[in-house]
PDB file of C-alpha atoms in Angstrom:
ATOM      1  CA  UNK J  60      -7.467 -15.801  15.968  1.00  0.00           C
ATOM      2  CA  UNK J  61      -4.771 -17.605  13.884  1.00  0.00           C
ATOM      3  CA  UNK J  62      -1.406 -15.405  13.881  1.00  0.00           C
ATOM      4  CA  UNK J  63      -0.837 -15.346   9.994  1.00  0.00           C
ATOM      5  CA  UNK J  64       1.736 -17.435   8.011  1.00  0.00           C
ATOM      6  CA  UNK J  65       4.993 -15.571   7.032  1.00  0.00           C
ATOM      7  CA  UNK J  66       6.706 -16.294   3.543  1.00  0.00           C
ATOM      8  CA  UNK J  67       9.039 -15.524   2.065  1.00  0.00           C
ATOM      9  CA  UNK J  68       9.074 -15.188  -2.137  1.00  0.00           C
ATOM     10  CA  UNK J  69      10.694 -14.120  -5.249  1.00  0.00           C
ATOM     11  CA  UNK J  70      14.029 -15.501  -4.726  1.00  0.00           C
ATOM     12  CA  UNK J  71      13.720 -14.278  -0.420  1.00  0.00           C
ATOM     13  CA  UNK J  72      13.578 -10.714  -1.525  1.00  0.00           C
ATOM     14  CA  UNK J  73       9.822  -9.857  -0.507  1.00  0.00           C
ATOM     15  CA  UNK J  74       8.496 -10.740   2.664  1.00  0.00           C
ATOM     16  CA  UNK J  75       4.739 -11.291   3.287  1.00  0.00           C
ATOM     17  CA  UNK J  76       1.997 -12.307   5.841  1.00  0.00           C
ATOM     18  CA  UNK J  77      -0.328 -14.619   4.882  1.00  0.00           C
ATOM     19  CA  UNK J  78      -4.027 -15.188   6.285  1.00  0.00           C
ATOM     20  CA  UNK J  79      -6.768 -17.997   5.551  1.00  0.00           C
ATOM     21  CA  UNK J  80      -5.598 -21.997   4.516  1.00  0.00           C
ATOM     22  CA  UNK J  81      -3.236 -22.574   1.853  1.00  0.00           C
ATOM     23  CA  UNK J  82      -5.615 -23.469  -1.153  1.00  0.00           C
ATOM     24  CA  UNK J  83      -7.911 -21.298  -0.914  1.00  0.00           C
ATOM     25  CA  UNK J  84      -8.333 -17.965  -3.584  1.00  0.00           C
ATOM     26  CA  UNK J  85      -5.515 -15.772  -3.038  1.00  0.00           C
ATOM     27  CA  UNK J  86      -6.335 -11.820  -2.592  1.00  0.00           C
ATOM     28  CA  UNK J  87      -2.989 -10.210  -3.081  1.00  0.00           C
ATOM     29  CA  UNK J  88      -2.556  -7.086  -0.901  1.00  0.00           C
ATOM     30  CA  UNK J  89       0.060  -4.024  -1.053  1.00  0.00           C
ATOM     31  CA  UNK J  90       0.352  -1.213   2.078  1.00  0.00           C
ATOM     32  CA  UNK J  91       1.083   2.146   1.704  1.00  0.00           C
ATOM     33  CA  UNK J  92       4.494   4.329   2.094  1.00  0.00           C
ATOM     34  CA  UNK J  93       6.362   3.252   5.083  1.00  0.00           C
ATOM     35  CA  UNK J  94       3.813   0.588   6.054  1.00  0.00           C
ATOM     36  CA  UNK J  95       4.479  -3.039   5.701  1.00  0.00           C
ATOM     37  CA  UNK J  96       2.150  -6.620   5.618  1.00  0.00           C
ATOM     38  CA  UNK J  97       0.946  -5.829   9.169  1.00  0.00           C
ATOM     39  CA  UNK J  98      -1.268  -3.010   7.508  1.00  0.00           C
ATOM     40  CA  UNK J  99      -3.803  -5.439   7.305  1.00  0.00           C
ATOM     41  CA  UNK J 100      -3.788  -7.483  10.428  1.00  0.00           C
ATOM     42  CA  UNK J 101      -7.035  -6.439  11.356  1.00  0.00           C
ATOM     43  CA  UNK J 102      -9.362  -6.342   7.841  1.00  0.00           C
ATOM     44  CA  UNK J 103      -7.169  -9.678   6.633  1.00  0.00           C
ATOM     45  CA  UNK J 104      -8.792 -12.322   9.467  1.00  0.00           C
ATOM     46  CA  UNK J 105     -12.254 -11.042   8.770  1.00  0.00           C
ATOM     47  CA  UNK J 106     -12.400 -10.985   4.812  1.00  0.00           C
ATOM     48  CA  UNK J 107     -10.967 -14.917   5.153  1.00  0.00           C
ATOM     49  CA  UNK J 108     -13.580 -15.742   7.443  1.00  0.00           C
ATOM     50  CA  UNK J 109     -15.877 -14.189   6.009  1.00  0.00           C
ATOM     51  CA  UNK J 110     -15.474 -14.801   2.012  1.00  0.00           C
ATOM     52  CA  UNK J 111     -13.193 -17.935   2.134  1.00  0.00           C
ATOM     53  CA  UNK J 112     -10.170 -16.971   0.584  1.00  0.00           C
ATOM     54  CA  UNK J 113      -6.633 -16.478   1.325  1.00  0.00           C
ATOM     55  CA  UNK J 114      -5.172 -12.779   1.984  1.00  0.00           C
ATOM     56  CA  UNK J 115      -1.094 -13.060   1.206  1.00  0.00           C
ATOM     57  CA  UNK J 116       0.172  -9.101   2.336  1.00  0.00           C
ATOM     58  CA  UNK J 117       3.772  -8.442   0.873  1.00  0.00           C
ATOM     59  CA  UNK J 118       6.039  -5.925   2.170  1.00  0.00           C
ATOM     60  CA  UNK J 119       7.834  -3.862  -0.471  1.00  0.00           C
ATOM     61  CA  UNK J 120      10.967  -3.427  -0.931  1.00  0.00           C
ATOM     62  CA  UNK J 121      12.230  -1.372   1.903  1.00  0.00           C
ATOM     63  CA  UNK J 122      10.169  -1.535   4.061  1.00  0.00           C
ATOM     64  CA  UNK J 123       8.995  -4.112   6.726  1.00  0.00           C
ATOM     65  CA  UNK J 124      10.915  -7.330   6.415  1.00  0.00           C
ATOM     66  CA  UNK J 125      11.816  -7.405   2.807  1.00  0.00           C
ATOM     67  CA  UNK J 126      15.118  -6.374   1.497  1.00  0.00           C
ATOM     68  CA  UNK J 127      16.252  -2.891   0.633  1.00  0.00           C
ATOM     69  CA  UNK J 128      16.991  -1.906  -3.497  1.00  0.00           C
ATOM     70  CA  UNK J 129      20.112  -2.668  -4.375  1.00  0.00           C
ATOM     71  CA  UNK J 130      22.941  -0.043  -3.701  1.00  0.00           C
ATOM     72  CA  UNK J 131      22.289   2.382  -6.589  1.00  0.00           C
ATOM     73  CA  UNK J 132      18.871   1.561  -6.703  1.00  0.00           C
ATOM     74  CA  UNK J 133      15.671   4.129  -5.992  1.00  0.00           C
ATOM     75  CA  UNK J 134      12.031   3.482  -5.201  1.00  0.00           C
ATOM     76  CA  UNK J 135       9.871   5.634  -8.759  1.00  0.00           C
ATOM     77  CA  UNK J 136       6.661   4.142  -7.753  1.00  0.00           C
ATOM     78  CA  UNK J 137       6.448   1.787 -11.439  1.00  0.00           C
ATOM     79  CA  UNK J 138       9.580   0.194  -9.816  1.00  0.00           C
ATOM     80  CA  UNK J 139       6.436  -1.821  -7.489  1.00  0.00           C
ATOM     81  CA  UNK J 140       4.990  -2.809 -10.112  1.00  0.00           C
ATOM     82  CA  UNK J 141       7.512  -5.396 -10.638  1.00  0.00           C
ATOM     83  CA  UNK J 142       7.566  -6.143  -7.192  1.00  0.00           C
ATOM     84  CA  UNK J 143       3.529  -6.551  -7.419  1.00  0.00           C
ATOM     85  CA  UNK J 144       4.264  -8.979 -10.786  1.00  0.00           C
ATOM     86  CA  UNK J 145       6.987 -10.825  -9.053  1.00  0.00           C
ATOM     87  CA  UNK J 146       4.680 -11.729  -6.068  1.00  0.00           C
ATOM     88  CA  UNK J 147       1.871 -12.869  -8.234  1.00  0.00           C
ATOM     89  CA  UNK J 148       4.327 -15.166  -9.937  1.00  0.00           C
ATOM     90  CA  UNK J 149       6.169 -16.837  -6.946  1.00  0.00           C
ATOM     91  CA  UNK J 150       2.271 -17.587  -5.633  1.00  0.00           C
ATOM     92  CA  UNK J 151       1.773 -19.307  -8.978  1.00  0.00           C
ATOM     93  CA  UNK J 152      -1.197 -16.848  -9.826  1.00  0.00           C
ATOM     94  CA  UNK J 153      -2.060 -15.853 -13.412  1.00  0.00           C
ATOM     95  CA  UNK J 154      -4.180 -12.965 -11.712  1.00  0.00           C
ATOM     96  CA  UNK J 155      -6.124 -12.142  -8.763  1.00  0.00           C
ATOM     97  CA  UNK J 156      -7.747  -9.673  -6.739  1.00  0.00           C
ATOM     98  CA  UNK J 157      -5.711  -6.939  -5.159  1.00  0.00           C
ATOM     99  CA  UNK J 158      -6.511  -4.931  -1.912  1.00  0.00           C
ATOM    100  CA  UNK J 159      -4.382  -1.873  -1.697  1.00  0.00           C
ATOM    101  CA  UNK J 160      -4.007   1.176   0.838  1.00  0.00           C
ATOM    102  CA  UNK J 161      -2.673   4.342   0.148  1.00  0.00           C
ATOM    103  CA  UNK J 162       0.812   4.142  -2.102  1.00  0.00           C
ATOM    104  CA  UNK J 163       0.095   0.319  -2.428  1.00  0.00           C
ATOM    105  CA  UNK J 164      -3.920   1.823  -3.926  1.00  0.00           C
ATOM    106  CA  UNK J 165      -1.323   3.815  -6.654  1.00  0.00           C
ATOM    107  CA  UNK J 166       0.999   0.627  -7.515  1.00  0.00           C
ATOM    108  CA  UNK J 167      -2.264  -1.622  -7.386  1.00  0.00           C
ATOM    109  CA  UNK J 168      -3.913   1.195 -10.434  1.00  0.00           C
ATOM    110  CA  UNK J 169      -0.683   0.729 -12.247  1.00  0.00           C
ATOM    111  CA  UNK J 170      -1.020  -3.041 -12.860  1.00  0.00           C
ATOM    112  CA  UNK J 171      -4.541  -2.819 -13.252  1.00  0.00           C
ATOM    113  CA  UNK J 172      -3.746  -0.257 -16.145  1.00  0.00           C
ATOM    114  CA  UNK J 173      -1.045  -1.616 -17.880  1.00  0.00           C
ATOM    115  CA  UNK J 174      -1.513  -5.463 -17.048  1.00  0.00           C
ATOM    116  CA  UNK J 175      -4.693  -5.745 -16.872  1.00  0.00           C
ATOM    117  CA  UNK J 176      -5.129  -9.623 -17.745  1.00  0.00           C
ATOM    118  CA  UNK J 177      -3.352  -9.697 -14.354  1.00  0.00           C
ATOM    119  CA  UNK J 178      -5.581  -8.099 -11.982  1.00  0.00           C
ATOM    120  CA  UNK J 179      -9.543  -9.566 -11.488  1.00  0.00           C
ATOM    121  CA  UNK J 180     -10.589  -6.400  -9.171  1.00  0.00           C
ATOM    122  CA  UNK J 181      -9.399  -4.125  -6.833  1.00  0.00           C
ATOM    123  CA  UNK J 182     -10.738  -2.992  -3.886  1.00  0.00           C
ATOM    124  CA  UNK J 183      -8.720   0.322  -3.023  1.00  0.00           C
ATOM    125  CA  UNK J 184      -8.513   1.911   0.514  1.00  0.00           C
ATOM    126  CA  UNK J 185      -8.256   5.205   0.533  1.00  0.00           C
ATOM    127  CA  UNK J 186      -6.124   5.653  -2.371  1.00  0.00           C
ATOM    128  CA  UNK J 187      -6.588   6.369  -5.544  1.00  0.00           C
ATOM    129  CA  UNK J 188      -3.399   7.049  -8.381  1.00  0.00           C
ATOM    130  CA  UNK J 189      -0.381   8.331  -7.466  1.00  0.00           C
ATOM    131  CA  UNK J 190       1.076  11.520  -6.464  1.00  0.00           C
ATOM    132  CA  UNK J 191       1.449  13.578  -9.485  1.00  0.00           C
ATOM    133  CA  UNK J 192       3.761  16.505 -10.825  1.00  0.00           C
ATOM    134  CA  UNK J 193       2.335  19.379 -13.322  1.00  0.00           C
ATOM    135  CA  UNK J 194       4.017  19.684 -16.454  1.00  0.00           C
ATOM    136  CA  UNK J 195       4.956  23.017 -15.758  1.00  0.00           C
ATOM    137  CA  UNK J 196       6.725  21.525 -12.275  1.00  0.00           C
ATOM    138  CA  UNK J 197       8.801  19.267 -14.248  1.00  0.00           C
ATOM    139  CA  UNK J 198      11.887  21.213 -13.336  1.00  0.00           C
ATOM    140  CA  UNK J 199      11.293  21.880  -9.885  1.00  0.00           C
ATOM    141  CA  UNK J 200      10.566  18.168  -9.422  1.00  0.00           C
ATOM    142  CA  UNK J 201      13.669  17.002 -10.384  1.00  0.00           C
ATOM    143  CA  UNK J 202      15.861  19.268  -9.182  1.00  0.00           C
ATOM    144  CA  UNK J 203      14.417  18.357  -5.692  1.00  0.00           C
ATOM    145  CA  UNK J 204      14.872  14.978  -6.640  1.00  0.00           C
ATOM    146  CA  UNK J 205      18.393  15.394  -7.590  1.00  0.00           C
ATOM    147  CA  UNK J 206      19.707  17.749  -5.022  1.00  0.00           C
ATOM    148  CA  UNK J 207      18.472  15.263  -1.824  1.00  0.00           C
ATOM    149  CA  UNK J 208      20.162  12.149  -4.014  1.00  0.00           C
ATOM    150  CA  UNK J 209      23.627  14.276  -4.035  1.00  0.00           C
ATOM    151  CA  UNK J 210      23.187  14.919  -0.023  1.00  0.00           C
ATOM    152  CA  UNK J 211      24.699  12.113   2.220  1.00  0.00           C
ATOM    153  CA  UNK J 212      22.166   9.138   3.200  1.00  0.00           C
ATOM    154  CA  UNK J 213      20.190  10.095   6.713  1.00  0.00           C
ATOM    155  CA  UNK J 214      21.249   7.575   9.632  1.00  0.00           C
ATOM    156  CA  UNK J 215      18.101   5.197  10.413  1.00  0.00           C
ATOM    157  CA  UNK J 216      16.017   6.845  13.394  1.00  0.00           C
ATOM    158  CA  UNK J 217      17.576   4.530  16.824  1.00  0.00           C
ATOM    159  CA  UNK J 218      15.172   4.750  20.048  1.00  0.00           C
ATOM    160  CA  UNK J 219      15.557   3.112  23.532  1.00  0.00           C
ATOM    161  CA  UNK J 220      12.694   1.140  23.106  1.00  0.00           C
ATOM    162  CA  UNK J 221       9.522   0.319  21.224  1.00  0.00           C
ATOM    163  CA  UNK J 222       6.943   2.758  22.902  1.00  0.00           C
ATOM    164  CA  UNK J 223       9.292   5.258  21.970  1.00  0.00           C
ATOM    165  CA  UNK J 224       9.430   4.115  18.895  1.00  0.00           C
ATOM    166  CA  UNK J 225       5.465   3.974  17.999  1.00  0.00           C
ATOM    167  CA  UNK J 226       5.610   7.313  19.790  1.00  0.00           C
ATOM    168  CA  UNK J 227       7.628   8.955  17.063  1.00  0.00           C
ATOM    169  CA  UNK J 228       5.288   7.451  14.037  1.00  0.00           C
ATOM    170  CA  UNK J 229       2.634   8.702  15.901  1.00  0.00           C
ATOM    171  CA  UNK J 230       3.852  12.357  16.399  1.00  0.00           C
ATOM    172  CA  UNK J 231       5.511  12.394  12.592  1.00  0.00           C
ATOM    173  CA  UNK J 232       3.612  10.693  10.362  1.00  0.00           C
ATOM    174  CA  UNK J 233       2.758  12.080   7.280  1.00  0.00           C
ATOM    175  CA  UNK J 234      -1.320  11.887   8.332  1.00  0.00           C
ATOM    176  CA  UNK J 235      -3.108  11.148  11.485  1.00  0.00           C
ATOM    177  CA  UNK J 236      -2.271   8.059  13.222  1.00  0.00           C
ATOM    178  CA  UNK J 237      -3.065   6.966  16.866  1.00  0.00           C
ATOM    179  CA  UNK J 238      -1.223   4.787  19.067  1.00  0.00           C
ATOM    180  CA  UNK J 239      -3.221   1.478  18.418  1.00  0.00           C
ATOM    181  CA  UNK J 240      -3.141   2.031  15.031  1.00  0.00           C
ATOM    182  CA  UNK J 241       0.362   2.495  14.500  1.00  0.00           C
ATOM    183  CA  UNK J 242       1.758  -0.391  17.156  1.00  0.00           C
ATOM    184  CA  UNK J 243       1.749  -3.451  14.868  1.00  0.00           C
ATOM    185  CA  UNK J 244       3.108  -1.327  11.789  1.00  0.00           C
ATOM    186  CA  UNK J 245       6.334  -0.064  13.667  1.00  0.00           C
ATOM    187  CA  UNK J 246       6.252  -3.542  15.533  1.00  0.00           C
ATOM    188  CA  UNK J 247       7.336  -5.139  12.329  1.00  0.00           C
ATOM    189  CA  UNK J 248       9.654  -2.681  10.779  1.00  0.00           C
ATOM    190  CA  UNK J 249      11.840  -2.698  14.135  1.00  0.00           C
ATOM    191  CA  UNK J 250      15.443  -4.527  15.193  1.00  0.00           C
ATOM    192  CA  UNK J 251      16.627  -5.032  17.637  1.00  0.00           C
ATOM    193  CA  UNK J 252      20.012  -4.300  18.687  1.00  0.00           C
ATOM    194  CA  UNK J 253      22.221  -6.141  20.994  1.00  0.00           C
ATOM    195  CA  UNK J 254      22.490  -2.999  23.778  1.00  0.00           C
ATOM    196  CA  UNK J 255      17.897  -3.363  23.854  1.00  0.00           C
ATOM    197  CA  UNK J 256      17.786  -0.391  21.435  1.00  0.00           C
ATOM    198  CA  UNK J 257      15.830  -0.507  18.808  1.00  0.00           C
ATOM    199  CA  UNK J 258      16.421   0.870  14.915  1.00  0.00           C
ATOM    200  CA  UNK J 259      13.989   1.083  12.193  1.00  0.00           C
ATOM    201  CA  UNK J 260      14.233  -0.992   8.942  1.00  0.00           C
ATOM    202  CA  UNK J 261      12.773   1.414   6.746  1.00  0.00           C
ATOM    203  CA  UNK J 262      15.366   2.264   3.984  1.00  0.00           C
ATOM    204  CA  UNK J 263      16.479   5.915   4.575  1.00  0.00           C
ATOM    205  CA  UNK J 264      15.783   6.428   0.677  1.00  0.00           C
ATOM    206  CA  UNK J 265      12.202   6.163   0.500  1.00  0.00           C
ATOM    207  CA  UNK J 266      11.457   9.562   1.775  1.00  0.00           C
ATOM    208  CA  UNK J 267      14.211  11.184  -1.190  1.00  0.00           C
ATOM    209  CA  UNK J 268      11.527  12.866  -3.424  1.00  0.00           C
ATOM    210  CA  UNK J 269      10.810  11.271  -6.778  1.00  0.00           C
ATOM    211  CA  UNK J 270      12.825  12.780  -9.411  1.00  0.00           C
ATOM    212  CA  UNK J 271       9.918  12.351 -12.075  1.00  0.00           C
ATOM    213  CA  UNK J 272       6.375  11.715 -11.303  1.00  0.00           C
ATOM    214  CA  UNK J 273       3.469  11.066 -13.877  1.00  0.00           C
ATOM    215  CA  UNK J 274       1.484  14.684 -14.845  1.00  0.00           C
ATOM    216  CA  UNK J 275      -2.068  14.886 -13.622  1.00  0.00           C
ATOM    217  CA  UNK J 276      -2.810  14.206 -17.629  1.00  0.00           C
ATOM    218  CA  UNK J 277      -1.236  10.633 -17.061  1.00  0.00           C
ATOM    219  CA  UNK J 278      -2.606   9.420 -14.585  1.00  0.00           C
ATOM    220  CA  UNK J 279      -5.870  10.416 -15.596  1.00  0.00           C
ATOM    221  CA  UNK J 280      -5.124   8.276 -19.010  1.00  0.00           C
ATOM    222  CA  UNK J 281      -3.873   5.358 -16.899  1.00  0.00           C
ATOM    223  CA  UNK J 282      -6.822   5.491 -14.608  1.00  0.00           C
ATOM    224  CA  UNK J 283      -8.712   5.051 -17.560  1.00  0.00           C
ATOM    225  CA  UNK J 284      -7.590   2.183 -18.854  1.00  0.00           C
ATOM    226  CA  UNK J 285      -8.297   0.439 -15.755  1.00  0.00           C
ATOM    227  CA  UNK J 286     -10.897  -2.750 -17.055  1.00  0.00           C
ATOM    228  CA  UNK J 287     -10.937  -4.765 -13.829  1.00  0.00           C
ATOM    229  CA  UNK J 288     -14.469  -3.695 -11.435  1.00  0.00           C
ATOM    230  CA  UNK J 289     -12.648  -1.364  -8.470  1.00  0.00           C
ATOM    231  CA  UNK J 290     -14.412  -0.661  -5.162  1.00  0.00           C
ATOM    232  CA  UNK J 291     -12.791   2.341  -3.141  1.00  0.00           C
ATOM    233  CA  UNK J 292     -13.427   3.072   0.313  1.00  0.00           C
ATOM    234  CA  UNK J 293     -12.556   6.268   1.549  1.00  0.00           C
ATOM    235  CA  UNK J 294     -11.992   7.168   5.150  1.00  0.00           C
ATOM    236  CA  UNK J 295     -14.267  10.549   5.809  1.00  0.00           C
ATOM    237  CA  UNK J 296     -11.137  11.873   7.560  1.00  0.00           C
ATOM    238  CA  UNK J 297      -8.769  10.081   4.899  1.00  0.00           C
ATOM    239  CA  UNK J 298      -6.869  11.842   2.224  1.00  0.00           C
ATOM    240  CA  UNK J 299      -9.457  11.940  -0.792  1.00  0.00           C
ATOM    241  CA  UNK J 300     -12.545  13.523   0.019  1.00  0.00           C
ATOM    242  CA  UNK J 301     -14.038  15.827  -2.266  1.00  0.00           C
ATOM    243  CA  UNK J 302     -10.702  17.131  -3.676  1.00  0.00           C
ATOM    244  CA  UNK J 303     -10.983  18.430  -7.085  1.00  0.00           C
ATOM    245  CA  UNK J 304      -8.024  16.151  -8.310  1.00  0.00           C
ATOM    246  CA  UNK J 305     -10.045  12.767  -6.439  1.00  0.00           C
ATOM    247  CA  UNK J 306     -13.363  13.932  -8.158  1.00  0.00           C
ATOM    248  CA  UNK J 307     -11.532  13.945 -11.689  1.00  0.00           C
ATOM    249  CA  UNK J 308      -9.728  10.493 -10.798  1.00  0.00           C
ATOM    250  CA  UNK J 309     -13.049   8.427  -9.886  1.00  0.00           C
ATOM    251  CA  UNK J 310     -14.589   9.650 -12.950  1.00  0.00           C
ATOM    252  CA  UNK J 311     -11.928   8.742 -14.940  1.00  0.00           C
ATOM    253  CA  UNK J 312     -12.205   4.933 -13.554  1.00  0.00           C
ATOM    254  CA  UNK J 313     -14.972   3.046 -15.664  1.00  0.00           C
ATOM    255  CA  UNK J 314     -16.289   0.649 -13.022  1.00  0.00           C
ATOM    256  CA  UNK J 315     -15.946   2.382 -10.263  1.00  0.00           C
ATOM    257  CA  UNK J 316     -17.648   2.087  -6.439  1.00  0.00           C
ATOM    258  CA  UNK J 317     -17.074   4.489  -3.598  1.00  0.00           C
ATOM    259  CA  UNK J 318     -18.270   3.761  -0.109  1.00  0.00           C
ATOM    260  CA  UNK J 319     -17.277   6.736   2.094  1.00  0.00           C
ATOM    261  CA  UNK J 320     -17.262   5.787   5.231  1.00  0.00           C
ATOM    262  CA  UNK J 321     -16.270   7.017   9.270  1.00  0.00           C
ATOM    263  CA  UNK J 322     -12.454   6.929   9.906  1.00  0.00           C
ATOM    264  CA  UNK J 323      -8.941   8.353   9.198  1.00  0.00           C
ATOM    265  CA  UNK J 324      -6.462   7.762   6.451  1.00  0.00           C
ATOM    266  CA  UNK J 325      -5.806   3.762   7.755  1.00  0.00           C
ATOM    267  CA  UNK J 326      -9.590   3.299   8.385  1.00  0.00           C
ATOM    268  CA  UNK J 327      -8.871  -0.934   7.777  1.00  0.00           C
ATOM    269  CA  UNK J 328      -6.573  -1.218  10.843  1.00  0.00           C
ATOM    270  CA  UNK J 329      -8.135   1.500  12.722  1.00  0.00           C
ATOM    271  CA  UNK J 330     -10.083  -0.729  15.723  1.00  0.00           C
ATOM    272  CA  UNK J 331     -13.454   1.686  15.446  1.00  0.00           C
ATOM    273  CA  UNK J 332     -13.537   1.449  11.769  1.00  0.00           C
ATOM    274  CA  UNK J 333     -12.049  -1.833  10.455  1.00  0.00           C
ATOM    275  CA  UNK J 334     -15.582  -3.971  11.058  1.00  0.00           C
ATOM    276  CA  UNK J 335     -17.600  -1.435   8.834  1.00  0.00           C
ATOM    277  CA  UNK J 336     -14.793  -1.645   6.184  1.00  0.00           C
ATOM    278  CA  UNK J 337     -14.815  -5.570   5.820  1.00  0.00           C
ATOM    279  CA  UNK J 338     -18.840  -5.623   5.697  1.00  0.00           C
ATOM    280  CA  UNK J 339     -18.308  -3.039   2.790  1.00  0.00           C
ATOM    281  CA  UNK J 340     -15.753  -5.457   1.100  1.00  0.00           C
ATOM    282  CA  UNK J 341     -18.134  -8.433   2.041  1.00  0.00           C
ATOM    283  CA  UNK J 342     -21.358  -7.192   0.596  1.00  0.00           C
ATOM    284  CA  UNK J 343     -19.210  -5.857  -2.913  1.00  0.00           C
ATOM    285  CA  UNK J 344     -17.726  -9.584  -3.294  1.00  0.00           C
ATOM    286  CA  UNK J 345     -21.247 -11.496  -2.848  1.00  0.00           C
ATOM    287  CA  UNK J 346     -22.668  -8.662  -5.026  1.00  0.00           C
ATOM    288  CA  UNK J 347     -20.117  -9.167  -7.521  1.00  0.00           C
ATOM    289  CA  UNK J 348     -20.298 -12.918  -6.864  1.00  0.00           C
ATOM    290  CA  UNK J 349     -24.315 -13.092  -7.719  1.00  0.00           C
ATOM    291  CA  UNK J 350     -23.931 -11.359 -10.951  1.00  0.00           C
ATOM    292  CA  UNK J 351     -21.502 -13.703 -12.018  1.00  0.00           C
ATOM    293  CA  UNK J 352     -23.828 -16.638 -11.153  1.00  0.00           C
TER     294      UNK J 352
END
């Protein structure tokens, strides 16, 4: 297997992977919170294989490789969609396809919603809109925003080593991960430090809470006005499920697919699960591709 291609774009302030030859269709894809491009080093070889196209992974801001926000700056989750804009524009891509997990599933509806002559599909793992605040909560919300922005900025986790490292994600993450799953994710967002430590490079302000988010009305609306054909797979174990608020948000999506299917919350890099989710992908592209012929 070909290790993937890393670039660099908009001005060196994104980093991405990049899977399949150069001039080939380019699938844009976005990871979830405190993931990075690696997220898909697993589905990304088989979908170019397979369909023929090019899969170019950023990182976002913050995490991975990529730069941090400016000092000053925040991560509100619209604040991607510029990053998602800026990435289709340094690829010299008018629109195109994007595969999204989790957070980058949320950013990826966003686009889809608001720009939608930018985005052809999206294929959506295990995500589906973002995190949302009632409007009753509106208060509560920020103040929690506002009182972790006024506290002094957490020191970025330091561990002797790497297996130490994965360990932690593995133990802390915000939903099940195992060992091989997590490896190549915390492989990439590492340093390392001149006495063999090593330090993450996620930016300490990503896990602030938001000091606004979109109402559940909102995001239904935006949801909505999603035009582009969107396949979501859903991990059985994953975070969507039968949840009332899940239910409301695939109805609320026009063209919408769901495969459920065995596996956790990163079913595409889990090694048990990843094969089923590319044949899924697979058989929606040369569906999509014969009713288009």
């Amino acid at each position: 297997m070909r290790e993937p291609e890393s670039l660099n774009l908009a001005h060196g302030r994104l980093a991405a992977l990049a899977w399949g030859d150069a001039d080939a269709p380019v699938w844009l894809a976005l990871h979830g919170w405190l993931d990075n491009a690696e997220s898909f080093s697993r589905l990304a070889p088989l979908l170019v294989e397979r369909l023929g196209i090019r899969i170019v992974a950023i990182d976002f801001p913050g995490h991975g490789r990529s730069l941090p926000r400016a000092e000053g700056g925040d991560y509100p989750i619209w604040e991607y969609t510029l990053d998602v804009l800026d990435a289709l524009d340094a690829l010299g891509l008018d629109s195109a396809p994007l595969l999204a997990h989790s957070m980058g599933a949320a950013v990826s509806c966003l686009v889809a919603a608001a720009m939608p002559e930018r985005v052809e599909r999206l294929v959506l793992l295990d995500g589906l809109g973002t995190l949302t605040t009632e409007v009753d909560d509106t208060a509560k919300q920020l103040r929690m925003g506002l009182i972790q922005r006024r506290r002094s900025r957490s020191t970025v986790p330091r561990y002797p080593d790497e297996a130490t490292a994965i360990a932690a994600r593995v133990a802390g993450g915000v939903t099940p991960i195992d060992t091989d799953t997590a490896t190549p994710l915390v492989r990439r967002n590492l340093d390392v430090e001149d006495d063999g430590h090593v330090r993450l490079r996620s930016d300490g302000r990503l896990l602030r809470p938001s000091l606004v988010r979109f109402t559940t009305e909102q995001m239904l609306s935006l949801l909505n006005n999603i035009e582009a054909p969107v396949l979501l797979i859903e991990g059985e174990q994953g975070i969507l499920a039968e949840r009332a608020y899940a239910q409301r948000a695939r109805d609320a999506i026009a063209r919408l697919t769901r495969v459920l299917l065995p596996g956790g919350h990163h079913l595409h890099l889990e090694a048990h699960a990843v094969d089923a989710v590319a044949e899924a992908i697979i058989a929606d592209s040369n569906e999509t591709t014969r009713r288009h012929v």
